[in-house]
mmCIF file with all atom_site columns, C-alpha atoms in Angstrom:
data_model
loop_
_atom_site.group_PDB
_atom_site.id
_atom_site.type_symbol
_atom_site.label_atom_id
_atom_site.label_alt_id
_atom_site.label_comp_id
_atom_site.label_asym_id
_atom_site.label_entity_id
_atom_site.label_seq_id
_atom_site.pdbx_PDB_ins_code
_atom_site.Cartn_x
_atom_site.Cartn_y
_atom_site.Cartn_z
_atom_site.occupancy
_atom_site.B_iso_or_equiv
_atom_site.pdbx_formal_charge
_atom_site.auth_seq_id
_atom_site.auth_comp_id
_atom_site.auth_asym_id
_atom_site.auth_atom_id
_atom_site.pdbx_PDB_model_num
ATOM 1   C CA . UNK A 1 1   ? -16.040 16.227  8.678   1.00 47.00 ? 1   UNK A CA 1
ATOM 2   C CA . UNK A 1 2   ? -13.874 18.289  10.995  1.00 57.00 ? 2   UNK A CA 1
ATOM 3   C CA . UNK A 1 3   ? -12.332 21.645  10.296  1.00 61.00 ? 3   UNK A CA 1
ATOM 4   C CA . UNK A 1 4   ? -11.505 22.444  6.706   1.00 65.00 ? 4   UNK A CA 1
ATOM 5   C CA . UNK A 1 5   ? -8.228  24.102  5.909   1.00 59.00 ? 5   UNK A CA 1
ATOM 6   C CA . UNK A 1 6   ? -8.758  27.596  4.635   1.00 68.00 ? 6   UNK A CA 1
ATOM 7   C CA . UNK A 1 7   ? -5.050  28.302  4.759   1.00 66.00 ? 7   UNK A CA 1
ATOM 8   C CA . UNK A 1 8   ? -2.570  25.621  3.720   1.00 68.00 ? 8   UNK A CA 1
ATOM 9   C CA . UNK A 1 9   ? 0.382   26.788  5.757   1.00 64.00 ? 9   UNK A CA 1
ATOM 10  C CA . UNK A 1 10  ? -0.002  27.300  9.476   1.00 71.00 ? 10  UNK A CA 1
ATOM 11  C CA . UNK A 1 11  ? 3.652   27.689  10.541  1.00 73.00 ? 11  UNK A CA 1
ATOM 12  C CA . UNK A 1 12  ? 2.888   25.489  13.575  1.00 62.00 ? 12  UNK A CA 1
ATOM 13  C CA . UNK A 1 13  ? 5.270   22.852  12.253  1.00 66.00 ? 13  UNK A CA 1
ATOM 14  C CA . UNK A 1 14  ? 8.205   25.174  11.882  1.00 72.00 ? 14  UNK A CA 1
ATOM 15  C CA . UNK A 1 15  ? 9.572   23.894  15.195  1.00 74.00 ? 15  UNK A CA 1
ATOM 16  C CA . UNK A 1 16  ? 9.800   20.318  13.907  1.00 80.00 ? 16  UNK A CA 1
ATOM 17  C CA . UNK A 1 17  ? 6.526   19.104  15.404  1.00 73.00 ? 17  UNK A CA 1
ATOM 18  C CA . UNK A 1 18  ? 3.185   18.211  13.910  1.00 74.00 ? 18  UNK A CA 1
ATOM 19  C CA . UNK A 1 19  ? -0.319  17.831  15.262  1.00 75.00 ? 19  UNK A CA 1
ATOM 20  C CA . UNK A 1 20  ? -1.941  14.428  15.540  1.00 74.00 ? 20  UNK A CA 1
ATOM 21  C CA . UNK A 1 21  ? -5.633  13.874  14.990  1.00 85.00 ? 21  UNK A CA 1
ATOM 22  C CA . UNK A 1 22  ? -6.288  14.020  18.724  1.00 83.00 ? 22  UNK A CA 1
ATOM 23  C CA . UNK A 1 23  ? -4.705  17.476  18.991  1.00 81.00 ? 23  UNK A CA 1
ATOM 24  C CA . UNK A 1 24  ? -1.456  16.369  20.623  1.00 82.00 ? 24  UNK A CA 1
ATOM 25  C CA . UNK A 1 25  ? 1.861   17.392  19.081  1.00 88.00 ? 25  UNK A CA 1
ATOM 26  C CA . UNK A 1 26  ? 4.755   15.081  18.293  1.00 77.00 ? 26  UNK A CA 1
ATOM 27  C CA . UNK A 1 27  ? 8.093   15.317  16.505  1.00 74.00 ? 27  UNK A CA 1
ATOM 28  C CA . UNK A 1 28  ? 7.792   15.076  12.739  1.00 81.00 ? 28  UNK A CA 1
ATOM 29  C CA . UNK A 1 29  ? 10.222  12.164  12.764  1.00 84.00 ? 29  UNK A CA 1
ATOM 30  C CA . UNK A 1 30  ? 8.298   10.171  15.389  1.00 91.00 ? 30  UNK A CA 1
ATOM 31  C CA . UNK A 1 31  ? 7.435   6.544   14.698  1.00 93.00 ? 31  UNK A CA 1
ATOM 32  C CA . UNK A 1 32  ? 3.754   7.468   14.469  1.00 94.00 ? 32  UNK A CA 1
ATOM 33  C CA . UNK A 1 33  ? 4.308   10.172  11.855  1.00 93.00 ? 33  UNK A CA 1
ATOM 34  C CA . UNK A 1 34  ? 6.609   7.846   9.905   1.00 96.00 ? 34  UNK A CA 1
ATOM 35  C CA . UNK A 1 35  ? 3.938   5.131   9.891   1.00 97.00 ? 35  UNK A CA 1
ATOM 36  C CA . UNK A 1 36  ? 1.031   7.244   8.695   1.00 95.00 ? 36  UNK A CA 1
ATOM 37  C CA . UNK A 1 37  ? 3.308   9.218   6.382   1.00 96.00 ? 37  UNK A CA 1
ATOM 38  C CA . UNK A 1 38  ? 4.409   6.032   4.642   1.00 98.00 ? 38  UNK A CA 1
ATOM 39  C CA . UNK A 1 39  ? 0.773   4.922   4.361   1.00 98.00 ? 39  UNK A CA 1
ATOM 40  C CA . UNK A 1 40  ? 0.114   8.267   2.636   1.00 97.00 ? 40  UNK A CA 1
ATOM 41  C CA . UNK A 1 41  ? 3.076   7.652   0.324   1.00 98.00 ? 41  UNK A CA 1
ATOM 42  C CA . UNK A 1 42  ? 1.702   4.198   -0.538  1.00 98.00 ? 42  UNK A CA 1
ATOM 43  C CA . UNK A 1 43  ? -1.652  5.778   -1.346  1.00 98.00 ? 43  UNK A CA 1
ATOM 44  C CA . UNK A 1 44  ? 0.091   8.214   -3.694  1.00 98.00 ? 44  UNK A CA 1
ATOM 45  C CA . UNK A 1 45  ? 1.881   5.322   -5.397  1.00 98.00 ? 45  UNK A CA 1
ATOM 46  C CA . UNK A 1 46  ? -1.449  3.614   -6.001  1.00 98.00 ? 46  UNK A CA 1
ATOM 47  C CA . UNK A 1 47  ? -2.609  6.919   -7.484  1.00 97.00 ? 47  UNK A CA 1
ATOM 48  C CA . UNK A 1 48  ? 0.258   6.608   -9.974  1.00 96.00 ? 48  UNK A CA 1
ATOM 49  C CA . UNK A 1 49  ? -0.873  3.101   -10.886 1.00 97.00 ? 49  UNK A CA 1
ATOM 50  C CA . UNK A 1 50  ? -4.362  4.474   -11.497 1.00 97.00 ? 50  UNK A CA 1
ATOM 51  C CA . UNK A 1 51  ? -2.972  7.394   -13.521 1.00 95.00 ? 51  UNK A CA 1
ATOM 52  C CA . UNK A 1 52  ? -1.374  4.919   -15.900 1.00 90.00 ? 52  UNK A CA 1
ATOM 53  C CA . UNK A 1 53  ? -4.812  3.338   -16.355 1.00 87.00 ? 53  UNK A CA 1
ATOM 54  C CA . UNK A 1 54  ? -6.114  6.531   -17.955 1.00 84.00 ? 54  UNK A CA 1
ATOM 55  C CA . UNK A 1 55  ? -3.966  6.003   -21.041 1.00 83.00 ? 55  UNK A CA 1
ATOM 56  C CA . UNK A 1 56  ? -3.974  2.192   -21.072 1.00 84.00 ? 56  UNK A CA 1
ATOM 57  C CA . UNK A 1 57  ? -6.998  0.519   -22.657 1.00 86.00 ? 57  UNK A CA 1
ATOM 58  C CA . UNK A 1 58  ? -5.737  -2.869  -21.465 1.00 88.00 ? 58  UNK A CA 1
ATOM 59  C CA . UNK A 1 59  ? -5.992  -1.830  -17.794 1.00 93.00 ? 59  UNK A CA 1
ATOM 60  C CA . UNK A 1 60  ? -8.675  -4.101  -16.247 1.00 94.00 ? 60  UNK A CA 1
ATOM 61  C CA . UNK A 1 61  ? -11.723 -2.279  -14.895 1.00 94.00 ? 61  UNK A CA 1
ATOM 62  C CA . UNK A 1 62  ? -11.970 -4.594  -11.883 1.00 96.00 ? 62  UNK A CA 1
ATOM 63  C CA . UNK A 1 63  ? -8.385  -3.738  -10.902 1.00 97.00 ? 63  UNK A CA 1
ATOM 64  C CA . UNK A 1 64  ? -9.134  -0.018  -11.273 1.00 97.00 ? 64  UNK A CA 1
ATOM 65  C CA . UNK A 1 65  ? -12.218 -0.291  -9.074  1.00 97.00 ? 65  UNK A CA 1
ATOM 66  C CA . UNK A 1 66  ? -10.377 -2.308  -6.427  1.00 98.00 ? 66  UNK A CA 1
ATOM 67  C CA . UNK A 1 67  ? -7.464  0.135   -6.285  1.00 98.00 ? 67  UNK A CA 1
ATOM 68  C CA . UNK A 1 68  ? -9.796  3.103   -5.808  1.00 98.00 ? 68  UNK A CA 1
ATOM 69  C CA . UNK A 1 69  ? -11.415 1.234   -2.916  1.00 98.00 ? 69  UNK A CA 1
ATOM 70  C CA . UNK A 1 70  ? -7.962  0.486   -1.467  1.00 98.00 ? 70  UNK A CA 1
ATOM 71  C CA . UNK A 1 71  ? -7.062  4.183   -1.662  1.00 98.00 ? 71  UNK A CA 1
ATOM 72  C CA . UNK A 1 72  ? -10.069 5.017   0.512   1.00 98.00 ? 72  UNK A CA 1
ATOM 73  C CA . UNK A 1 73  ? -9.096  2.318   3.008   1.00 98.00 ? 73  UNK A CA 1
ATOM 74  C CA . UNK A 1 74  ? -5.512  3.564   3.125   1.00 98.00 ? 74  UNK A CA 1
ATOM 75  C CA . UNK A 1 75  ? -6.831  7.024   3.931   1.00 97.00 ? 75  UNK A CA 1
ATOM 76  C CA . UNK A 1 76  ? -8.864  5.433   6.742   1.00 97.00 ? 76  UNK A CA 1
ATOM 77  C CA . UNK A 1 77  ? -5.775  3.581   7.957   1.00 98.00 ? 77  UNK A CA 1
ATOM 78  C CA . UNK A 1 78  ? -3.742  6.780   7.936   1.00 97.00 ? 78  UNK A CA 1
ATOM 79  C CA . UNK A 1 79  ? -6.426  8.319   10.134  1.00 96.00 ? 79  UNK A CA 1
ATOM 80  C CA . UNK A 1 80  ? -6.284  5.356   12.488  1.00 97.00 ? 80  UNK A CA 1
ATOM 81  C CA . UNK A 1 81  ? -2.523  5.745   12.832  1.00 97.00 ? 81  UNK A CA 1
ATOM 82  C CA . UNK A 1 82  ? -2.783  9.540   13.199  1.00 95.00 ? 82  UNK A CA 1
ATOM 83  C CA . UNK A 1 83  ? -5.338  9.381   16.019  1.00 94.00 ? 83  UNK A CA 1
ATOM 84  C CA . UNK A 1 84  ? -4.086  7.233   18.912  1.00 92.00 ? 84  UNK A CA 1
ATOM 85  C CA . UNK A 1 85  ? -6.801  4.808   19.989  1.00 92.00 ? 85  UNK A CA 1
ATOM 86  C CA . UNK A 1 86  ? -8.886  5.280   16.820  1.00 95.00 ? 86  UNK A CA 1
ATOM 87  C CA . UNK A 1 87  ? -10.130 2.221   14.890  1.00 97.00 ? 87  UNK A CA 1
ATOM 88  C CA . UNK A 1 88  ? -10.826 2.415   11.154  1.00 97.00 ? 88  UNK A CA 1
ATOM 89  C CA . UNK A 1 89  ? -9.611  -0.909  9.689   1.00 98.00 ? 89  UNK A CA 1
ATOM 90  C CA . UNK A 1 90  ? -11.420 -4.076  10.698  1.00 98.00 ? 90  UNK A CA 1
ATOM 91  C CA . UNK A 1 91  ? -11.232 -7.827  10.114  1.00 98.00 ? 91  UNK A CA 1
ATOM 92  C CA . UNK A 1 92  ? -13.857 -7.536  7.361   1.00 98.00 ? 92  UNK A CA 1
ATOM 93  C CA . UNK A 1 93  ? -11.537 -5.185  5.431   1.00 98.00 ? 93  UNK A CA 1
ATOM 94  C CA . UNK A 1 94  ? -8.728  -7.735  5.635   1.00 98.00 ? 94  UNK A CA 1
ATOM 95  C CA . UNK A 1 95  ? -11.058 -10.558 4.620   1.00 98.00 ? 95  UNK A CA 1
ATOM 96  C CA . UNK A 1 96  ? -12.141 -8.569  1.535   1.00 98.00 ? 96  UNK A CA 1
ATOM 97  C CA . UNK A 1 97  ? -8.495  -8.123  0.550   1.00 98.00 ? 97  UNK A CA 1
ATOM 98  C CA . UNK A 1 98  ? -7.981  -11.876 0.932   1.00 98.00 ? 98  UNK A CA 1
ATOM 99  C CA . UNK A 1 99  ? -11.024 -12.603 -1.244  1.00 98.00 ? 99  UNK A CA 1
ATOM 100 C CA . UNK A 1 100 ? -9.725  -10.293 -3.973  1.00 98.00 ? 100 UNK A CA 1
ATOM 101 C CA . UNK A 1 101 ? -6.254  -11.761 -3.614  1.00 97.00 ? 101 UNK A CA 1
ATOM 102 C CA . UNK A 1 102 ? -7.569  -15.302 -4.074  1.00 97.00 ? 102 UNK A CA 1
ATOM 103 C CA . UNK A 1 103 ? -9.769  -14.318 -7.028  1.00 98.00 ? 103 UNK A CA 1
ATOM 104 C CA . UNK A 1 104 ? -6.998  -12.511 -8.916  1.00 98.00 ? 104 UNK A CA 1
ATOM 105 C CA . UNK A 1 105 ? -4.349  -15.135 -8.099  1.00 97.00 ? 105 UNK A CA 1
ATOM 106 C CA . UNK A 1 106 ? -6.409  -18.216 -9.008  1.00 97.00 ? 106 UNK A CA 1
ATOM 107 C CA . UNK A 1 107 ? -6.116  -17.928 -12.833 1.00 96.00 ? 107 UNK A CA 1
ATOM 108 C CA . UNK A 1 108 ? -2.411  -17.019 -12.744 1.00 95.00 ? 108 UNK A CA 1
ATOM 109 C CA . UNK A 1 109 ? 0.173   -19.717 -13.393 1.00 93.00 ? 109 UNK A CA 1
ATOM 110 C CA . UNK A 1 110 ? 2.029   -20.997 -10.356 1.00 93.00 ? 110 UNK A CA 1
ATOM 111 C CA . UNK A 1 111 ? 5.249   -19.157 -9.613  1.00 89.00 ? 111 UNK A CA 1
ATOM 112 C CA . UNK A 1 112 ? 8.380   -21.127 -10.460 1.00 88.00 ? 112 UNK A CA 1
ATOM 113 C CA . UNK A 1 113 ? 10.782  -18.185 -10.550 1.00 87.00 ? 113 UNK A CA 1
ATOM 114 C CA . UNK A 1 114 ? 11.135  -14.843 -8.848  1.00 91.00 ? 114 UNK A CA 1
ATOM 115 C CA . UNK A 1 115 ? 9.607   -11.908 -10.695 1.00 91.00 ? 115 UNK A CA 1
ATOM 116 C CA . UNK A 1 116 ? 11.482  -8.663  -11.267 1.00 88.00 ? 116 UNK A CA 1
ATOM 117 C CA . UNK A 1 117 ? 9.587   -5.374  -11.111 1.00 92.00 ? 117 UNK A CA 1
ATOM 118 C CA . UNK A 1 118 ? 8.538   -4.517  -14.652 1.00 91.00 ? 118 UNK A CA 1
ATOM 119 C CA . UNK A 1 119 ? 6.127   -5.907  -17.206 1.00 90.00 ? 119 UNK A CA 1
ATOM 120 C CA . UNK A 1 120 ? 4.802   -2.577  -18.445 1.00 93.00 ? 120 UNK A CA 1
ATOM 121 C CA . UNK A 1 121 ? 4.252   0.799   -16.862 1.00 94.00 ? 121 UNK A CA 1
ATOM 122 C CA . UNK A 1 122 ? 1.203   -0.063  -14.751 1.00 95.00 ? 122 UNK A CA 1
ATOM 123 C CA . UNK A 1 123 ? 2.759   -3.295  -13.478 1.00 96.00 ? 123 UNK A CA 1
ATOM 124 C CA . UNK A 1 124 ? 6.040   -1.544  -12.621 1.00 96.00 ? 124 UNK A CA 1
ATOM 125 C CA . UNK A 1 125 ? 4.155   1.186   -10.753 1.00 96.00 ? 125 UNK A CA 1
ATOM 126 C CA . UNK A 1 126 ? 2.191   -1.487  -8.916  1.00 97.00 ? 126 UNK A CA 1
ATOM 127 C CA . UNK A 1 127 ? 5.486   -3.070  -7.815  1.00 97.00 ? 127 UNK A CA 1
ATOM 128 C CA . UNK A 1 128 ? 6.600   0.318   -6.480  1.00 98.00 ? 128 UNK A CA 1
ATOM 129 C CA . UNK A 1 129 ? 3.324   0.622   -4.570  1.00 98.00 ? 129 UNK A CA 1
ATOM 130 C CA . UNK A 1 130 ? 3.891   -2.897  -3.189  1.00 98.00 ? 130 UNK A CA 1
ATOM 131 C CA . UNK A 1 131 ? 7.330   -2.015  -1.853  1.00 98.00 ? 131 UNK A CA 1
ATOM 132 C CA . UNK A 1 132 ? 6.087   1.210   -0.284  1.00 98.00 ? 132 UNK A CA 1
ATOM 133 C CA . UNK A 1 133 ? 3.254   -0.717  1.404   1.00 98.00 ? 133 UNK A CA 1
ATOM 134 C CA . UNK A 1 134 ? 5.872   -3.128  2.761   1.00 98.00 ? 134 UNK A CA 1
ATOM 135 C CA . UNK A 1 135 ? 7.766   -0.134  4.180   1.00 98.00 ? 135 UNK A CA 1
ATOM 136 C CA . UNK A 1 136 ? 4.517   1.185   5.687   1.00 98.00 ? 136 UNK A CA 1
ATOM 137 C CA . UNK A 1 137 ? 4.071   -2.211  7.308   1.00 98.00 ? 137 UNK A CA 1
ATOM 138 C CA . UNK A 1 138 ? 7.618   -2.096  8.742   1.00 98.00 ? 138 UNK A CA 1
ATOM 139 C CA . UNK A 1 139 ? 7.075   1.454   9.993   1.00 98.00 ? 139 UNK A CA 1
ATOM 140 C CA . UNK A 1 140 ? 3.789   0.422   11.613  1.00 98.00 ? 140 UNK A CA 1
ATOM 141 C CA . UNK A 1 141 ? 5.472   -2.538  13.309  1.00 98.00 ? 141 UNK A CA 1
ATOM 142 C CA . UNK A 1 142 ? 8.138   -0.136  14.600  1.00 98.00 ? 142 UNK A CA 1
ATOM 143 C CA . UNK A 1 143 ? 5.380   2.115   15.948  1.00 97.00 ? 143 UNK A CA 1
ATOM 144 C CA . UNK A 1 144 ? 3.751   -0.892  17.639  1.00 97.00 ? 144 UNK A CA 1
ATOM 145 C CA . UNK A 1 145 ? 6.949   -1.460  19.627  1.00 96.00 ? 145 UNK A CA 1
ATOM 146 C CA . UNK A 1 146 ? 6.588   2.036   21.161  1.00 91.00 ? 146 UNK A CA 1
ATOM 147 C CA . UNK A 1 147 ? 2.846   2.673   21.221  1.00 95.00 ? 147 UNK A CA 1
ATOM 148 C CA . UNK A 1 148 ? -0.437  0.831   20.923  1.00 93.00 ? 148 UNK A CA 1
ATOM 149 C CA . UNK A 1 149 ? -1.305  -0.204  17.356  1.00 96.00 ? 149 UNK A CA 1
ATOM 150 C CA . UNK A 1 150 ? -4.249  -2.418  16.544  1.00 97.00 ? 150 UNK A CA 1
ATOM 151 C CA . UNK A 1 151 ? -3.108  -5.678  14.914  1.00 98.00 ? 151 UNK A CA 1
ATOM 152 C CA . UNK A 1 152 ? -5.632  -5.130  12.118  1.00 98.00 ? 152 UNK A CA 1
ATOM 153 C CA . UNK A 1 153 ? -3.519  -2.249  10.813  1.00 98.00 ? 153 UNK A CA 1
ATOM 154 C CA . UNK A 1 154 ? -0.449  -4.442  10.412  1.00 98.00 ? 154 UNK A CA 1
ATOM 155 C CA . UNK A 1 155 ? -2.420  -7.361  8.968   1.00 98.00 ? 155 UNK A CA 1
ATOM 156 C CA . UNK A 1 156 ? -4.119  -5.046  6.459   1.00 98.00 ? 156 UNK A CA 1
ATOM 157 C CA . UNK A 1 157 ? -0.782  -3.747  5.177   1.00 98.00 ? 157 UNK A CA 1
ATOM 158 C CA . UNK A 1 158 ? 0.621   -7.267  4.973   1.00 98.00 ? 158 UNK A CA 1
ATOM 159 C CA . UNK A 1 159 ? -2.300  -8.503  2.860   1.00 98.00 ? 159 UNK A CA 1
ATOM 160 C CA . UNK A 1 160 ? -2.288  -5.370  0.739   1.00 98.00 ? 160 UNK A CA 1
ATOM 161 C CA . UNK A 1 161 ? 1.346   -5.859  -0.249  1.00 98.00 ? 161 UNK A CA 1
ATOM 162 C CA . UNK A 1 162 ? 0.518   -9.437  -1.256  1.00 98.00 ? 162 UNK A CA 1
ATOM 163 C CA . UNK A 1 163 ? -2.462  -8.204  -3.247  1.00 98.00 ? 163 UNK A CA 1
ATOM 164 C CA . UNK A 1 164 ? -0.365  -5.587  -5.037  1.00 98.00 ? 164 UNK A CA 1
ATOM 165 C CA . UNK A 1 165 ? 2.145   -8.292  -5.999  1.00 97.00 ? 165 UNK A CA 1
ATOM 166 C CA . UNK A 1 166 ? -0.638  -10.337 -7.567  1.00 98.00 ? 166 UNK A CA 1
ATOM 167 C CA . UNK A 1 167 ? -2.134  -7.256  -9.246  1.00 98.00 ? 167 UNK A CA 1
ATOM 168 C CA . UNK A 1 168 ? 1.289   -6.427  -10.720 1.00 97.00 ? 168 UNK A CA 1
ATOM 169 C CA . UNK A 1 169 ? 1.283   -9.915  -12.261 1.00 96.00 ? 169 UNK A CA 1
ATOM 170 C CA . UNK A 1 170 ? -2.229  -9.340  -13.601 1.00 97.00 ? 170 UNK A CA 1
ATOM 171 C CA . UNK A 1 171 ? -1.273  -5.939  -15.042 1.00 96.00 ? 171 UNK A CA 1
ATOM 172 C CA . UNK A 1 172 ? 1.899   -7.311  -16.674 1.00 95.00 ? 172 UNK A CA 1
ATOM 173 C CA . UNK A 1 173 ? -0.159  -9.942  -18.450 1.00 94.00 ? 173 UNK A CA 1
ATOM 174 C CA . UNK A 1 174 ? -2.935  -7.495  -19.382 1.00 93.00 ? 174 UNK A CA 1
ATOM 175 C CA . UNK A 1 175 ? -0.388  -5.154  -20.985 1.00 87.00 ? 175 UNK A CA 1
ATOM 176 C CA . UNK A 1 176 ? 0.858   -7.927  -23.238 1.00 82.00 ? 176 UNK A CA 1
ATOM 177 C CA . UNK A 1 177 ? 4.409   -7.433  -22.004 1.00 83.00 ? 177 UNK A CA 1
ATOM 178 C CA . UNK A 1 178 ? 4.276   -10.279 -19.515 1.00 86.00 ? 178 UNK A CA 1
ATOM 179 C CA . UNK A 1 179 ? 6.198   -10.801 -16.327 1.00 87.00 ? 179 UNK A CA 1
ATOM 180 C CA . UNK A 1 180 ? 9.932   -10.253 -16.114 1.00 83.00 ? 180 UNK A CA 1
ATOM 181 C CA . UNK A 1 181 ? 11.485  -13.354 -14.586 1.00 83.00 ? 181 UNK A CA 1
ATOM 182 C CA . UNK A 1 182 ? 14.681  -13.310 -12.576 1.00 86.00 ? 182 UNK A CA 1
ATOM 183 C CA . UNK A 1 183 ? 17.369  -15.226 -14.439 1.00 81.00 ? 183 UNK A CA 1
ATOM 184 C CA . UNK A 1 184 ? 19.287  -16.973 -11.672 1.00 76.00 ? 184 UNK A CA 1
ATOM 185 C CA . UNK A 1 185 ? 21.484  -18.785 -14.215 1.00 73.00 ? 185 UNK A CA 1
ATOM 186 C CA . UNK A 1 186 ? 22.811  -15.578 -15.795 1.00 69.00 ? 186 UNK A CA 1
ATOM 187 C CA . UNK A 1 187 ? 26.092  -15.760 -13.848 1.00 71.00 ? 187 UNK A CA 1
ATOM 188 C CA . UNK A 1 188 ? 26.892  -19.293 -14.937 1.00 72.00 ? 188 UNK A CA 1
ATOM 189 C CA . UNK A 1 189 ? 29.048  -19.936 -17.877 1.00 60.00 ? 189 UNK A CA 1
#
């Protein structure tokens, strides 16, 4: 591991810039900082999902284990985005997400209606994580229009948001509250 922070504040960012992993400095509102910052935010949202597991005996152990693994990968992805030219997410990581996605989705009933975020605390938090991952994906696509971004980073975020949608469905069912369906007929009558 590189240098450890012995002092949390450095004052080097007081001018509106921040250091990238390669030592270069960029504006704090640059596309690169937005992309890895939103990945960090998504990781924090997954931490909230996991925090709800601590007080929820219905929270599936396999979901907990998978989300911890995803947190590590998101940290890797943040590093990839923070260090231009660095590679940390690979096709095998995306394939593992797809395998988990298929396994968790297979026993669920087919979707016939849109689902609203809800279905218990863990499921609702998982929906928040899903939407933040989608924003991280958009921010990473924006970065890719200005600077080199490996396609694996974008594909990983795309699959992860799909996985979080499925996990929200799983968590809603595990909680006993079930999914909240969008009532498209509510305006009729």
